[in-house]
Structures are given as C-alpha cells and as structure tokens.
Amino acid sequence: MSDNNCSLPGPVFQLFGFLSKRWMLIILTHLCSGNTGFNQIKASTPGLSAKILSQRLSELEDMSFVQKNIISQSPLRTEYLLTEKAKSFRSVLENMGEWGEKWEK
C-alpha cells in the first residue's frame, strides 16, 4: 500500500465490520482469557443480554472463530472454544493494542 493510497482490500472492511458489532470484541476477549461458558461470559459482562450474546456467539461460529460444544443437555450447558482461525487472529489484536498504546493521547 503506498503512502497516498488508503484503500483497503474488501476482506479488511468485512473483518472490521464484523468486529465492530456491539459486544463482539468484549466477547472475544472473554473467550481468549478462558471464559468459555455461555453463562460465564454473560455473568462477567454487565449489560450484555442473553439474546445478544447468543446472536454474537452464533456469528462467531458462522465465521469459524468459535466451535460450540454442548457439555450437558439437562440443564443445557454449552462452551465455546476458539478455533485455530481465531487463535491466529489473536496476534493481530495484540498488534492493534500495541499500536493503540503507542499513539494514545
């Protein structure tokens, strides 16, 4: 990419659109830190409704960022594990964090 051209490839826009959805990065942060249960994520995220959490986890599953595992049927208990795709994306988030810290004012 040249200094005068700020056009980004379509996949970059798609990814930023996906990640900019409300709660998405917070949910990913919980998953990265080992909070994998639905109720565990919900309890540690004040203001996040069960409906939105379910929706976001489903979107993460559709994007192959998480794999849903059913732990028990009664009562229903699920966990969400990061896929290799999501784990490989972690370094991108860490680099963005470092950039943000460097330029934060």
Tab-separated table of N, CA, C and O in Angstrom, residues 16-105:
chain	number	residue	atom	x	y	z
A	16	PHE	N	-13.420	-5.711	9.823
A	16	PHE	CA	-13.671	-4.601	10.736
A	16	PHE	C	-15.160	-4.408	10.985
A	16	PHE	O	-15.572	-4.091	12.097
A	17	GLY	N	-15.981	-4.616	9.966
A	17	GLY	CA	-17.426	-4.540	10.155
A	17	GLY	C	-17.911	-5.607	11.120
A	17	GLY	O	-18.727	-5.344	12.007
A	18	PHE	N	-17.388	-6.786	10.990
A	18	PHE	CA	-17.744	-7.904	11.863
A	18	PHE	C	-17.323	-7.620	13.307
A	18	PHE	O	-18.105	-7.761	14.246
A	19	LEU	N	-16.087	-7.181	13.482
A	19	LEU	CA	-15.557	-6.947	14.828
A	19	LEU	C	-16.135	-5.706	15.497
A	19	LEU	O	-16.116	-5.602	16.718
A	20	SER	N	-16.651	-4.770	14.694
A	20	SER	CA	-17.170	-3.529	15.274
A	20	SER	C	-18.598	-3.671	15.790
A	20	SER	O	-19.132	-2.737	16.378
A	21	LYS	N	-19.205	-4.837	15.594
A	21	LYS	CA	-20.545	-5.045	16.143
A	21	LYS	C	-20.481	-4.948	17.659
A	21	LYS	O	-19.520	-5.414	18.286
A	22	ARG	N	-21.502	-4.371	18.237
A	22	ARG	CA	-21.527	-4.160	19.681
A	22	ARG	C	-21.292	-5.480	20.408
A	22	ARG	O	-21.896	-6.493	20.080
A	23	TRP	N	-20.408	-5.451	21.380
A	23	TRP	CA	-20.043	-6.560	22.269
A	23	TRP	C	-19.076	-7.565	21.655
A	23	TRP	O	-18.543	-8.417	22.376
A	24	MET	N	-18.838	-7.536	20.350
A	24	MET	CA	-18.050	-8.590	19.703
A	24	MET	C	-16.636	-8.697	20.276
A	24	MET	O	-16.189	-9.790	20.639
A	25	LEU	N	-15.927	-7.582	20.361
A	25	LEU	CA	-14.556	-7.644	20.873
A	25	LEU	C	-14.516	-8.014	22.353
A	25	LEU	O	-13.608	-8.719	22.787
A	26	ILE	N	-15.497	-7.580	23.105
A	26	ILE	CA	-15.551	-7.932	24.527
A	26	ILE	C	-15.766	-9.435	24.673
A	26	ILE	O	-15.106	-10.094	25.493
A	27	ILE	N	-16.655	-9.995	23.881
A	27	ILE	CA	-16.893	-11.440	23.926
A	27	ILE	C	-15.634	-12.197	23.518
A	27	ILE	O	-15.240	-13.167	24.176
A	28	LEU	N	-14.974	-11.749	22.457
A	28	LEU	CA	-13.726	-12.393	22.041
A	28	LEU	C	-12.662	-12.312	23.132
A	28	LEU	O	-11.918	-13.273	23.352
A	29	THR	N	-12.597	-11.180	23.825
A	29	THR	CA	-11.641	-11.023	24.916
A	29	THR	C	-11.909	-12.037	26.014
A	29	THR	O	-10.984	-12.660	26.541
A	30	HIS	N	-13.183	-12.219	26.363
A	30	HIS	CA	-13.529	-13.223	27.372
A	30	HIS	C	-13.124	-14.620	26.915
A	30	HIS	O	-12.572	-15.404	27.695
A	31	LEU	N	-13.397	-14.929	25.663
A	31	LEU	CA	-13.039	-16.248	25.139
A	31	LEU	C	-11.527	-16.456	25.157
A	31	LEU	O	-11.053	-17.534	25.505
A	32	CYS	N	-10.780	-15.418	24.804
A	32	CYS	CA	-9.319	-15.510	24.811
A	32	CYS	C	-8.759	-15.703	26.219
A	32	CYS	O	-7.716	-16.325	26.401
A	33	SER	N	-9.463	-15.175	27.209
A	33	SER	CA	-8.965	-15.284	28.589
A	33	SER	C	-9.449	-16.554	29.288
A	33	SER	O	-9.190	-16.747	30.454
A	34	GLY	N	-10.176	-17.412	28.556
A	34	GLY	CA	-10.561	-18.696	29.118
A	34	GLY	C	-11.995	-18.791	29.594
A	34	GLY	O	-12.419	-19.847	30.047
A	35	ASN	N	-12.761	-17.707	29.526
A	35	ASN	CA	-14.191	-17.778	29.858
A	35	ASN	C	-14.897	-18.370	28.651
A	35	ASN	O	-15.113	-17.691	27.657
A	36	THR	N	-15.267	-19.637	28.743
A	36	THR	CA	-15.815	-20.306	27.569
A	36	THR	C	-17.295	-20.654	27.694
A	36	THR	O	-17.934	-20.950	26.697
A	37	GLY	N	-17.842	-20.629	28.886
A	37	GLY	CA	-19.244	-20.968	29.066
A	37	GLY	C	-20.153	-19.785	28.783
A	37	GLY	O	-19.803	-18.636	29.064
A	38	PHE	N	-21.328	-20.064	28.230
A	38	PHE	CA	-22.297	-19.020	27.920
A	38	PHE	C	-22.598	-18.188	29.170
A	38	PHE	O	-22.506	-16.960	29.151
A	39	ASN	N	-22.967	-18.859	30.260
A	39	ASN	CA	-23.328	-18.147	31.490
A	39	ASN	C	-22.125	-17.434	32.109
A	39	ASN	O	-22.273	-16.378	32.717
A	40	GLN	N	-20.951	-17.999	31.945
A	40	GLN	CA	-19.724	-17.379	32.443
A	40	GLN	C	-19.471	-16.053	31.729
A	40	GLN	O	-19.159	-15.041	32.359
A	41	ILE	N	-19.627	-16.044	30.419
A	41	ILE	CA	-19.432	-14.814	29.631
A	41	ILE	C	-20.498	-13.787	29.999
A	41	ILE	O	-20.194	-12.622	30.237
A	42	LYS	N	-21.746	-14.235	30.078
A	42	LYS	CA	-22.851	-13.325	30.400
A	42	LYS	C	-22.665	-12.701	31.775
A	42	LYS	O	-22.830	-11.490	31.946
A	43	ALA	N	-22.291	-13.506	32.763
A	43	ALA	CA	-22.124	-13.008	34.130
A	43	ALA	C	-20.973	-12.008	34.244
A	43	ALA	O	-21.025	-11.100	35.079
A	44	SER	N	-19.973	-12.154	33.408
A	44	SER	CA	-18.817	-11.258	33.501
A	44	SER	C	-18.927	-10.053	32.576
A	44	SER	O	-17.973	-9.283	32.433
A	45	THR	N	-20.099	-9.871	31.947
A	45	THR	CA	-20.294	-8.749	31.029
A	45	THR	C	-21.598	-8.026	31.364
A	45	THR	O	-22.641	-8.294	30.752
A	46	PRO	N	-21.555	-7.111	32.345
A	46	PRO	CA	-22.775	-6.375	32.710
A	46	PRO	C	-23.359	-5.637	31.508
A	46	PRO	O	-22.637	-5.035	30.715
A	47	GLY	N	-24.679	-5.728	31.365
A	47	GLY	CA	-25.364	-5.034	30.279
A	47	GLY	C	-25.558	-5.871	29.026
A	47	GLY	O	-26.315	-5.492	28.140
A	48	LEU	N	-24.875	-7.001	28.943
A	48	LEU	CA	-24.995	-7.869	27.770
A	48	LEU	C	-26.167	-8.825	27.985
A	48	LEU	O	-26.175	-9.613	28.926
A	49	SER	N	-27.163	-8.746	27.111
A	49	SER	CA	-28.340	-9.615	27.246
A	49	SER	C	-28.025	-11.003	26.702
A	49	SER	O	-27.145	-11.176	25.851
A	50	ALA	N	-28.781	-11.982	27.176
A	50	ALA	CA	-28.621	-13.360	26.698
A	50	ALA	C	-28.897	-13.437	25.199
A	50	ALA	O	-28.228	-14.180	24.470
A	51	LYS	N	-29.877	-12.665	24.722
A	51	LYS	CA	-30.237	-12.675	23.303
A	51	LYS	C	-29.071	-12.206	22.432
A	51	LYS	O	-28.721	-12.842	21.434
A	52	ILE	N	-28.461	-11.087	22.815
A	52	ILE	CA	-27.332	-10.552	22.028
A	52	ILE	C	-26.124	-11.470	22.135
A	52	ILE	O	-25.440	-11.720	21.137
A	53	LEU	N	-25.851	-11.997	23.332
A	53	LEU	CA	-24.726	-12.916	23.484
A	53	LEU	C	-24.914	-14.133	22.582
A	53	LEU	O	-23.985	-14.535	21.881
A	54	SER	N	-26.096	-14.688	22.580
A	54	SER	CA	-26.387	-15.841	21.736
A	54	SER	C	-26.187	-15.498	20.260
A	54	SER	O	-25.592	-16.275	19.498
A	55	GLN	N	-26.661	-14.323	19.877
A	55	GLN	CA	-26.519	-13.864	18.488
A	55	GLN	C	-25.042	-13.703	18.113
A	55	GLN	O	-24.612	-14.165	17.049
A	56	ARG	N	-24.271	-13.047	18.970
A	56	ARG	CA	-22.848	-12.824	18.674
A	56	ARG	C	-22.074	-14.137	18.637
A	56	ARG	O	-21.213	-14.333	17.772
A	57	LEU	N	-22.359	-15.046	19.560
A	57	LEU	CA	-21.672	-16.338	19.553
A	57	LEU	C	-22.014	-17.120	18.289
A	57	LEU	O	-21.143	-17.782	17.715
A	58	SER	N	-23.239	-17.013	17.845
A	58	SER	CA	-23.648	-17.666	16.598
A	58	SER	C	-22.897	-17.078	15.407
A	58	SER	O	-22.451	-17.803	14.510
A	59	GLU	N	-22.736	-15.755	15.409
A	59	GLU	CA	-21.977	-15.099	14.329
A	59	GLU	C	-20.509	-15.510	14.367
A	59	GLU	O	-19.899	-15.740	13.316
A	60	LEU	N	-19.948	-15.621	15.565
A	60	LEU	CA	-18.561	-16.078	15.694
A	60	LEU	C	-18.418	-17.510	15.194
A	60	LEU	O	-17.425	-17.866	14.561
A	61	GLU	N	-19.436	-18.309	15.468
A	61	GLU	CA	-19.435	-19.690	14.983
A	61	GLU	C	-19.536	-19.719	13.452
A	61	GLU	O	-18.805	-20.474	12.793
A	62	ASP	N	-20.407	-18.884	12.889
A	62	ASP	CA	-20.561	-18.806	11.424
A	62	ASP	C	-19.267	-18.371	10.745
A	62	ASP	O	-18.979	-18.788	9.616
A	63	MET	N	-18.490	-17.513	11.416
A	63	MET	CA	-17.217	-17.030	10.859
A	63	MET	C	-16.051	-17.979	11.177
A	63	MET	O	-14.904	-17.667	10.889
A	64	SER	N	-16.368	-19.114	11.798
A	64	SER	CA	-15.369	-20.127	12.184
A	64	SER	C	-14.358	-19.599	13.189
A	64	SER	O	-13.202	-20.006	13.195
A	65	PHE	N	-14.801	-18.670	14.052
A	65	PHE	CA	-13.946	-18.170	15.119
A	65	PHE	C	-14.105	-18.996	16.390
A	65	PHE	O	-13.206	-19.047	17.212
A	66	VAL	N	-15.275	-19.618	16.565
A	66	VAL	CA	-15.510	-20.466	17.731
A	66	VAL	C	-16.179	-21.767	17.302
A	66	VAL	O	-16.825	-21.840	16.265
A	67	GLN	N	-15.989	-22.757	18.152
A	67	GLN	CA	-16.675	-24.042	17.996
A	67	GLN	C	-17.533	-24.233	19.230
A	67	GLN	O	-17.061	-24.097	20.362
A	68	LYS	N	-18.794	-24.526	19.015
A	68	LYS	CA	-19.742	-24.711	20.115
A	68	LYS	C	-19.742	-26.176	20.533
A	68	LYS	O	-19.889	-27.071	19.698
A	69	ASN	N	-19.573	-26.411	21.836
A	69	ASN	CA	-19.643	-27.760	22.385
A	69	ASN	C	-20.744	-27.805	23.427
A	69	ASN	O	-20.805	-26.947	24.309
A	70	ILE	N	-21.594	-28.806	23.322
A	70	ILE	CA	-22.633	-28.997	24.328
A	70	ILE	C	-22.058	-29.896	25.410
A	70	ILE	O	-21.632	-31.022	25.141
A	71	ILE	N	-22.031	-29.365	26.635
A	71	ILE	CA	-21.465	-30.098	27.770
A	71	ILE	C	-22.517	-31.023	28.369
A	71	ILE	O	-22.238	-32.172	28.682
A	72	SER	N	-23.728	-30.506	28.543
A	72	SER	CA	-24.823	-31.334	29.065
A	72	SER	C	-26.144	-30.861	28.464
A	72	SER	O	-26.301	-29.696	28.126
A	73	GLN	N	-27.071	-31.797	28.357
A	73	GLN	CA	-28.377	-31.497	27.785
A	73	GLN	C	-29.351	-30.956	28.830
A	73	GLN	O	-30.174	-30.120	28.543
A	74	SER	N	-29.270	-31.509	30.054
A	74	SER	CA	-30.227	-31.109	31.076
A	74	SER	C	-29.524	-30.911	32.407
A	74	SER	O	-29.080	-31.891	33.006
A	75	PRO	N	-29.348	-29.697	32.846
A	75	PRO	CA	-29.687	-28.469	32.124
A	75	PRO	C	-28.696	-28.251	30.978
A	75	PRO	O	-27.561	-28.730	31.032
A	76	LEU	N	-29.152	-27.542	29.981
A	76	LEU	CA	-28.302	-27.283	28.824
A	76	LEU	C	-27.119	-26.426	29.234
A	76	LEU	O	-27.282	-25.344	29.793
A	77	ARG	N	-25.925	-26.945	28.987
A	77	ARG	CA	-24.690	-26.191	29.247
A	77	ARG	C	-23.812	-26.282	28.011
A	77	ARG	O	-23.614	-27.369	27.471
A	78	THR	N	-23.362	-25.134	27.554
A	78	THR	CA	-22.510	-25.092	26.367
A	78	THR	C	-21.223	-24.355	26.684
A	78	THR	O	-21.157	-23.547	27.604
A	79	GLU	N	-20.219	-24.656	25.898
A	79	GLU	CA	-18.973	-23.898	25.956
A	79	GLU	C	-18.590	-23.552	24.527
A	79	GLU	O	-18.983	-24.229	23.583
A	80	TYR	N	-17.841	-22.483	24.401
A	80	TYR	CA	-17.408	-22.003	23.100
A	80	TYR	C	-15.887	-21.929	23.121
A	80	TYR	O	-15.304	-21.231	23.951
A	81	LEU	N	-15.262	-22.665	22.229
A	81	LEU	CA	-13.811	-22.728	22.176
A	81	LEU	C	-13.300	-22.021	20.930
A	81	LEU	O	-13.890	-22.135	19.850
A	82	LEU	N	-12.215	-21.293	21.089
A	82	LEU	CA	-11.609	-20.612	19.950
A	82	LEU	C	-11.060	-21.627	18.966
A	82	LEU	O	-10.441	-22.617	19.354
A	83	THR	N	-11.276	-21.380	17.697
A	83	THR	CA	-10.722	-22.225	16.641
A	83	THR	C	-9.295	-21.762	16.342
A	83	THR	O	-8.839	-20.723	16.832
A	84	GLU	N	-8.615	-22.521	15.514
A	84	GLU	CA	-7.266	-22.123	15.093
A	84	GLU	C	-7.307	-20.784	14.371
A	84	GLU	O	-6.400	-19.969	14.506
A	85	LYS	N	-8.371	-20.558	13.616
A	85	LYS	CA	-8.531	-19.280	12.907
A	85	LYS	C	-8.547	-18.129	13.910
A	85	LYS	O	-7.855	-17.127	13.727
A	86	ALA	N	-9.319	-18.272	14.971
A	86	ALA	CA	-9.400	-17.214	15.986
A	86	ALA	C	-8.082	-17.064	16.733
A	86	ALA	O	-7.646	-15.950	17.023
A	87	LYS	N	-7.458	-18.178	17.042
A	87	LYS	CA	-6.175	-18.123	17.754
A	87	LYS	C	-5.125	-17.406	16.913
A	87	LYS	O	-4.312	-16.654	17.442
A	88	SER	N	-5.152	-17.631	15.597
A	88	SER	CA	-4.176	-16.960	14.730
A	88	SER	C	-4.463	-15.466	14.638
A	88	SER	O	-3.563	-14.664	14.388
A	89	PHE	N	-5.710	-15.072	14.849
A	89	PHE	CA	-6.093	-13.661	14.793
A	89	PHE	C	-5.671	-12.912	16.055
A	89	PHE	O	-5.563	-11.694	16.052
A	90	ARG	N	-5.401	-13.639	17.106
A	90	ARG	CA	-5.015	-13.022	18.375
A	90	ARG	C	-3.817	-12.079	18.230
A	90	ARG	O	-3.791	-11.001	18.810
A	91	SER	N	-2.836	-12.478	17.426
A	91	SER	CA	-1.654	-11.634	17.244
A	91	SER	C	-2.013	-10.318	16.559
A	91	SER	O	-1.416	-9.281	16.837
A	92	VAL	N	-3.013	-10.353	15.684
A	92	VAL	CA	-3.475	-9.122	15.029
A	92	VAL	C	-4.040	-8.170	16.087
A	92	VAL	O	-3.718	-6.976	16.111
A	93	LEU	N	-4.871	-8.707	16.983
A	93	LEU	CA	-5.449	-7.883	18.053
A	93	LEU	C	-4.364	-7.340	18.982
A	93	LEU	O	-4.420	-6.185	19.409
A	94	GLU	N	-3.374	-8.175	19.294
A	94	GLU	CA	-2.281	-7.720	20.157
A	94	GLU	C	-1.499	-6.593	19.488
A	94	GLU	O	-1.147	-5.606	20.140
A	95	ASN	N	-1.242	-6.725	18.190
A	95	ASN	CA	-0.540	-5.656	17.453
A	95	ASN	C	-1.366	-4.377	17.423
A	95	ASN	O	-0.821	-3.279	17.557
A	96	MET	N	-2.675	-4.503	17.254
A	96	MET	CA	-3.535	-3.320	17.269
A	96	MET	C	-3.504	-2.671	18.652
A	96	MET	O	-3.489	-1.441	18.757
A	97	GLY	N	-3.480	-3.486	19.693
A	97	GLY	CA	-3.393	-2.960	21.055
A	97	GLY	C	-2.096	-2.202	21.279
A	97	GLY	O	-2.089	-1.120	21.882
A	98	GLU	N	-0.996	-2.764	20.801
A	98	GLU	CA	0.305	-2.090	20.929
A	98	GLU	C	0.295	-0.769	20.168
A	98	GLU	O	0.807	0.240	20.654
A	99	TRP	N	-0.276	-0.774	18.974
A	99	TRP	CA	-0.367	0.451	18.192
A	99	TRP	C	-1.192	1.490	18.950
A	99	TRP	O	-0.827	2.656	19.040
A	100	GLY	N	-2.324	1.059	19.500
A	100	GLY	CA	-3.189	1.972	20.249
A	100	GLY	C	-2.491	2.561	21.460
A	100	GLY	O	-2.633	3.765	21.742
A	101	GLU	N	-1.733	1.746	22.182
A	101	GLU	CA	-0.998	2.247	23.339
A	101	GLU	C	0.073	3.260	22.926
A	101	GLU	O	0.283	4.251	23.597
A	102	LYS	N	0.723	2.992	21.815
A	102	LYS	CA	1.780	3.889	21.333
A	102	LYS	C	1.221	5.259	20.972
A	102	LYS	O	1.820	6.288	21.268
A	103	TRP	N	0.049	5.292	20.332
A	103	TRP	CA	-0.480	6.537	19.818
A	103	TRP	C	-1.588	7.151	20.670
A	103	TRP	O	-2.129	8.187	20.328
A	104	GLU	N	-1.920	6.504	21.770
A	104	GLU	CA	-2.961	7.037	22.657
A	104	GLU	C	-2.496	8.338	23.285
A	104	GLU	O	-1.376	8.469	23.720
A	105	LYS	N	-3.392	9.287	23.326
A	105	LYS	CA	-3.035	10.587	23.931
A	105	LYS	C	-4.104	11.018	24.871
A	105	LYS	O	-5.211	10.794	24.785
